[in-house]
Amino acid sequence: DIQMTQSPSSLSASVGDRVTVTCRASQSISSYLNWYQQKPGKAPKLLIYAASSLQSGVPSRFSGSGSGTDFTLTISSLQPEDFATYYCQQSYSAPQITFGQGTRLEIK
Amino acid sequence: EVQLVESGGGLIQPGGSLRLSCAASGFTVSSNYMSWVRQAPGKGLEWVSVIYSGDSTYYADSVKGRFTFSRDNSKNTLYLQMNSLRAEDTAVYYCASTLRRGSYQAFDYWGQGTLVTVSS
């Protein structure tokens, strides 16, 4: 199985900050990497697919980059509604899909 | 508007069985890849199973042989039959549709989830 490791596990930041979350795959997954946002008690929401493609309706302050084993999700200027948990997910080995353990983004 | 509505969760004893449903609207489930993803309390996301448009099904090793994913095209509804339930199956279960762009896949629409609690 392909293991996905996110860092950091939690992060404190302020409104207006630029924030980066990292995801590393245990083997090369090309660009088969997606990012999701989840708020407490809600279903996850797709933000980025194929490493860098912005899902329809997602604000442009979210961006993704990377290929191979190392990927990043960047929020260019944090908004109050962005405080949530973020997950990466690989689809390289679909149907055996795996998620990262999550990064909790908290208000400083 | 695309909508997925799960039901069927509840409290069940270890070793018991439960069937979850996911009613879809706004699109046709038979034309899509559909998955179940679960989340144990306070934990991360875990992919459980997928059914492809051609009826092929695949399962995570943790549920293989115990869970069965099926589809009723006439009702546009998905089902997850869960047998031999264990405490570690306790989770919120989400159904999700798959966005496909060439060979790339991602879960684009999710239901609200249904909680399954396995406990004596």
Short mmCIF file of C-alpha atoms in Angstrom, two decimals:
data_model
loop_
_atom_site.label_atom_id
_atom_site.label_comp_id
_atom_site.label_asym_id
_atom_site.label_seq_id
_atom_site.Cartn_x
_atom_site.Cartn_y
_atom_site.Cartn_z
CA ASP A 1 0.00 0.00 0.00
CA ILE A 2 1.06 3.56 -0.65
CA GLN A 3 1.45 5.49 2.60
CA MET A 4 0.70 9.21 2.70
CA THR A 5 2.33 11.34 5.40
CA GLN A 6 1.27 14.92 6.07
CA SER A 7 3.19 17.56 7.94
CA PRO A 8 2.63 19.23 10.21
CA SER A 9 -0.12 17.35 12.03
CA SER A 10 -1.40 20.64 13.38
CA LEU A 11 -0.71 24.24 12.65
CA SER A 12 -1.65 27.55 14.24
CA ALA A 13 -1.95 30.60 12.03
CA SER A 14 -3.64 33.98 11.84
CA VAL A 15 -6.10 35.47 9.39
CA GLY A 16 -4.14 36.82 6.44
CA ASP A 17 -1.21 34.43 6.87
CA ARG A 18 0.22 32.34 4.04
CA VAL A 19 0.07 28.69 5.01
CA THR A 20 1.62 25.58 3.48
CA VAL A 21 0.77 21.96 4.22
CA THR A 22 3.00 19.18 2.97
CA CYS A 23 2.14 15.64 1.88
CA ARG A 24 4.68 12.94 1.11
CA ALA A 25 3.98 9.63 -0.61
CA SER A 26 5.90 6.44 0.19
CA GLN A 27 6.52 5.95 -3.54
CA SER A 28 6.14 8.04 -6.66
CA ILE A 29 2.50 8.79 -7.47
CA SER A 30 3.11 11.17 -10.38
CA SER A 31 0.39 13.84 -10.02
CA TYR A 32 -2.32 11.53 -8.64
CA LEU A 33 -2.83 13.64 -5.54
CA ASN A 34 -5.95 15.34 -4.22
CA TRP A 35 -6.59 17.73 -1.33
CA TYR A 36 -9.73 17.96 0.81
CA GLN A 37 -10.96 20.32 3.51
CA GLN A 38 -13.12 19.05 6.36
CA LYS A 39 -14.88 21.09 9.02
CA PRO A 40 -16.18 19.56 12.26
CA GLY A 41 -19.30 17.46 11.75
CA LYS A 42 -19.23 17.94 7.97
CA ALA A 43 -18.25 15.84 5.00
CA PRO A 44 -14.93 16.52 3.30
CA LYS A 45 -14.85 18.98 0.42
CA LEU A 46 -12.64 18.56 -2.63
CA LEU A 47 -10.26 21.50 -3.10
CA ILE A 48 -7.55 20.35 -5.51
CA TYR A 49 -7.29 17.35 -7.82
CA ALA A 50 -4.45 16.06 -9.97
CA ALA A 51 -2.00 17.87 -7.66
CA SER A 52 -2.68 21.37 -8.97
CA SER A 53 -6.14 21.62 -10.56
CA LEU A 54 -8.56 23.80 -8.62
CA GLN A 55 -12.00 22.23 -8.18
CA SER A 56 -14.89 24.32 -9.48
CA GLY A 57 -16.12 26.87 -6.96
CA VAL A 58 -13.01 26.73 -4.75
CA PRO A 59 -11.44 30.14 -4.04
CA SER A 60 -8.23 30.92 -5.88
CA ARG A 61 -6.32 31.48 -2.64
CA PHE A 62 -6.01 27.68 -2.53
CA SER A 63 -3.32 26.15 -4.72
CA GLY A 64 -1.53 22.84 -5.00
CA SER A 65 1.84 21.83 -6.38
CA GLY A 66 4.23 18.92 -6.59
CA SER A 67 4.71 15.62 -8.36
CA GLY A 68 6.39 12.31 -7.65
CA THR A 69 6.49 11.97 -3.86
CA ASP A 70 6.30 15.54 -2.50
CA PHE A 71 3.26 17.80 -2.64
CA THR A 72 2.09 21.04 -1.06
CA LEU A 73 -1.21 22.75 -0.44
CA THR A 74 -0.88 26.51 -0.07
CA ILE A 75 -3.45 28.99 1.20
CA SER A 76 -2.21 32.40 0.13
CA SER A 77 -4.12 34.52 2.64
CA LEU A 78 -6.02 32.70 5.38
CA GLN A 79 -9.66 33.57 5.83
CA PRO A 80 -11.73 32.79 8.95
CA GLU A 81 -13.62 30.05 7.10
CA ASP A 82 -10.37 28.22 6.23
CA PHE A 83 -9.78 26.92 9.75
CA ALA A 84 -10.40 23.22 9.30
CA THR A 85 -8.62 19.90 8.83
CA TYR A 86 -6.95 19.20 5.50
CA TYR A 87 -6.33 15.77 3.99
CA CYS A 88 -4.28 14.64 1.03
CA GLN A 89 -5.28 11.51 -0.88
CA GLN A 90 -3.57 9.48 -3.59
CA SER A 91 -5.39 7.84 -6.47
CA TYR A 92 -2.30 6.44 -8.19
CA SER A 93 -3.06 2.96 -6.90
CA ALA A 94 -6.83 3.21 -7.45
CA PRO A 95 -8.97 1.40 -6.54
CA GLN A 96 -6.76 1.08 -3.43
CA ILE A 97 -6.92 4.71 -2.40
CA THR A 98 -5.20 6.11 0.70
CA PHE A 99 -5.45 9.34 2.65
CA GLY A 100 -2.95 11.23 4.72
CA GLN A 101 -3.58 11.46 8.45
CA GLY A 102 -4.75 15.07 8.24
CA THR A 103 -3.45 18.50 9.19
CA ARG A 104 -5.51 20.53 11.64
CA LEU A 105 -5.32 24.24 10.98
CA GLU A 106 -6.19 26.30 14.06
CA ILE A 107 -6.53 29.97 14.82
CA LYS A 108 -3.53 31.52 16.56
CA GLU B 1 -28.29 19.53 -8.04
CA VAL B 2 -26.25 16.52 -7.02
CA GLN B 3 -27.24 15.07 -3.67
CA LEU B 4 -26.22 11.95 -1.76
CA VAL B 5 -28.17 10.90 1.33
CA GLU B 6 -26.96 8.05 3.52
CA SER B 7 -29.12 6.11 5.96
CA GLY B 8 -29.14 2.89 7.92
CA GLY B 9 -26.55 3.58 10.58
CA GLY B 10 -27.07 2.80 14.23
CA LEU B 11 -25.90 0.82 17.23
CA ILE B 12 -25.13 -2.83 16.55
CA GLN B 13 -23.51 -5.55 18.62
CA PRO B 14 -20.17 -7.09 17.61
CA GLY B 15 -20.72 -9.86 15.10
CA GLY B 16 -23.93 -8.31 13.85
CA SER B 17 -24.97 -7.05 10.43
CA LEU B 18 -26.15 -3.73 9.09
CA ARG B 19 -27.04 -2.40 5.65
CA LEU B 20 -26.30 1.19 4.75
CA SER B 21 -28.07 2.97 1.90
CA CYS B 22 -27.04 5.96 -0.16
CA ALA B 23 -29.77 7.56 -2.25
CA ALA B 24 -28.51 9.69 -5.10
CA SER B 25 -30.21 12.48 -7.03
CA GLY B 26 -29.09 14.83 -9.76
CA PHE B 27 -27.01 12.19 -11.53
CA THR B 28 -27.06 8.48 -12.36
CA VAL B 29 -25.04 6.23 -10.05
CA SER B 30 -24.74 3.49 -12.67
CA SER B 31 -22.68 5.83 -14.87
CA ASN B 32 -20.26 6.78 -12.11
CA TYR B 33 -17.61 5.34 -9.88
CA MET B 34 -19.09 5.41 -6.37
CA SER B 35 -17.26 4.82 -3.10
CA TRP B 36 -17.76 4.42 0.61
CA VAL B 37 -15.30 6.25 2.86
CA ARG B 38 -15.38 6.02 6.65
CA GLN B 39 -14.07 8.06 9.53
CA ALA B 40 -13.68 6.65 13.03
CA PRO B 41 -14.47 9.12 15.83
CA GLY B 42 -11.70 11.71 16.04
CA LYS B 43 -9.68 9.96 13.34
CA GLY B 44 -8.83 10.41 9.68
CA LEU B 45 -10.48 9.24 6.49
CA GLU B 46 -10.32 5.63 5.30
CA TRP B 47 -11.45 4.42 1.90
CA VAL B 48 -13.68 1.33 2.25
CA SER B 49 -14.99 0.24 -1.12
CA VAL B 50 -15.72 1.27 -4.70
CA ILE B 51 -18.17 0.13 -7.36
CA TYR B 52 -17.33 0.92 -10.93
CA SER B 53 -19.82 1.71 -13.68
CA GLY B 54 -19.27 -1.80 -15.02
CA ASP B 55 -20.28 -3.34 -11.66
CA SER B 56 -16.78 -4.31 -10.56
CA THR B 57 -16.28 -3.87 -6.83
CA TYR B 58 -13.14 -3.49 -4.74
CA TYR B 59 -12.59 -3.41 -1.00
CA ALA B 60 -10.04 -2.30 1.55
CA ASP B 61 -8.26 -5.24 3.15
CA SER B 62 -9.82 -4.29 6.51
CA VAL B 63 -13.35 -5.09 5.25
CA LYS B 64 -12.75 -7.63 2.47
CA GLY B 65 -14.93 -10.70 2.89
CA ARG B 66 -17.24 -8.97 5.38
CA PHE B 67 -18.67 -6.00 3.42
CA THR B 68 -20.52 -6.07 0.10
CA PHE B 69 -21.12 -3.01 -2.09
CA SER B 70 -24.13 -3.15 -4.43
CA ARG B 71 -26.30 -0.84 -6.50
CA ASP B 72 -29.99 -0.69 -7.47
CA ASN B 73 -30.09 1.25 -10.71
CA SER B 74 -33.90 1.47 -10.70
CA LYS B 75 -33.76 3.33 -7.37
CA ASN B 76 -30.49 5.16 -8.09
CA THR B 77 -29.37 3.89 -4.71
CA LEU B 78 -26.22 2.29 -3.36
CA TYR B 79 -25.95 -0.22 -0.54
CA LEU B 80 -23.20 -1.36 1.77
CA GLN B 81 -23.99 -4.68 3.45
CA MET B 82 -21.79 -5.01 6.51
CA ASN B 83 -21.48 -8.40 8.20
CA SER B 84 -19.40 -9.71 11.10
CA LEU B 85 -19.07 -6.19 12.45
CA ARG B 86 -16.24 -5.36 14.82
CA ALA B 87 -15.63 -2.55 17.26
CA GLU B 88 -13.05 -1.11 14.86
CA ASP B 89 -15.78 -0.66 12.22
CA THR B 90 -17.30 2.09 14.37
CA ALA B 91 -17.24 5.20 12.19
CA VAL B 92 -19.21 7.71 10.19
CA TYR B 93 -19.72 6.19 6.75
CA TYR B 94 -19.84 8.52 3.76
CA CYS B 95 -20.78 7.68 0.20
CA ALA B 96 -18.99 9.71 -2.43
CA SER B 97 -19.01 10.11 -6.19
CA THR B 98 -15.86 10.24 -8.26
CA LEU B 99 -14.78 13.06 -10.52
CA ARG B 100 -12.81 11.66 -13.45
CA ARG B 101 -10.49 13.76 -15.60
CA GLY B 102 -8.64 11.37 -17.88
CA SER B 103 -6.91 8.93 -15.56
CA TYR B 104 -7.21 11.27 -12.56
CA GLN B 105 -9.87 10.57 -9.95
CA ALA B 106 -11.11 12.45 -6.89
CA PHE B 107 -14.16 12.38 -4.64
CA ASP B 108 -16.21 15.39 -5.70
CA TYR B 109 -19.61 14.90 -4.04
CA TRP B 110 -20.15 13.48 -0.57
CA GLY B 111 -23.18 12.59 1.49
CA GLN B 112 -23.68 13.87 5.03
CA GLY B 113 -22.61 10.54 6.52
CA THR B 114 -24.28 7.96 8.74
CA LEU B 115 -22.85 6.81 12.08
CA VAL B 116 -22.30 3.13 12.75
CA THR B 117 -21.47 2.18 16.33
CA VAL B 118 -20.42 -1.38 17.05
CA SER B 119 -20.63 -2.04 20.77
CA SER B 120 -22.11 -4.47 23.25
#
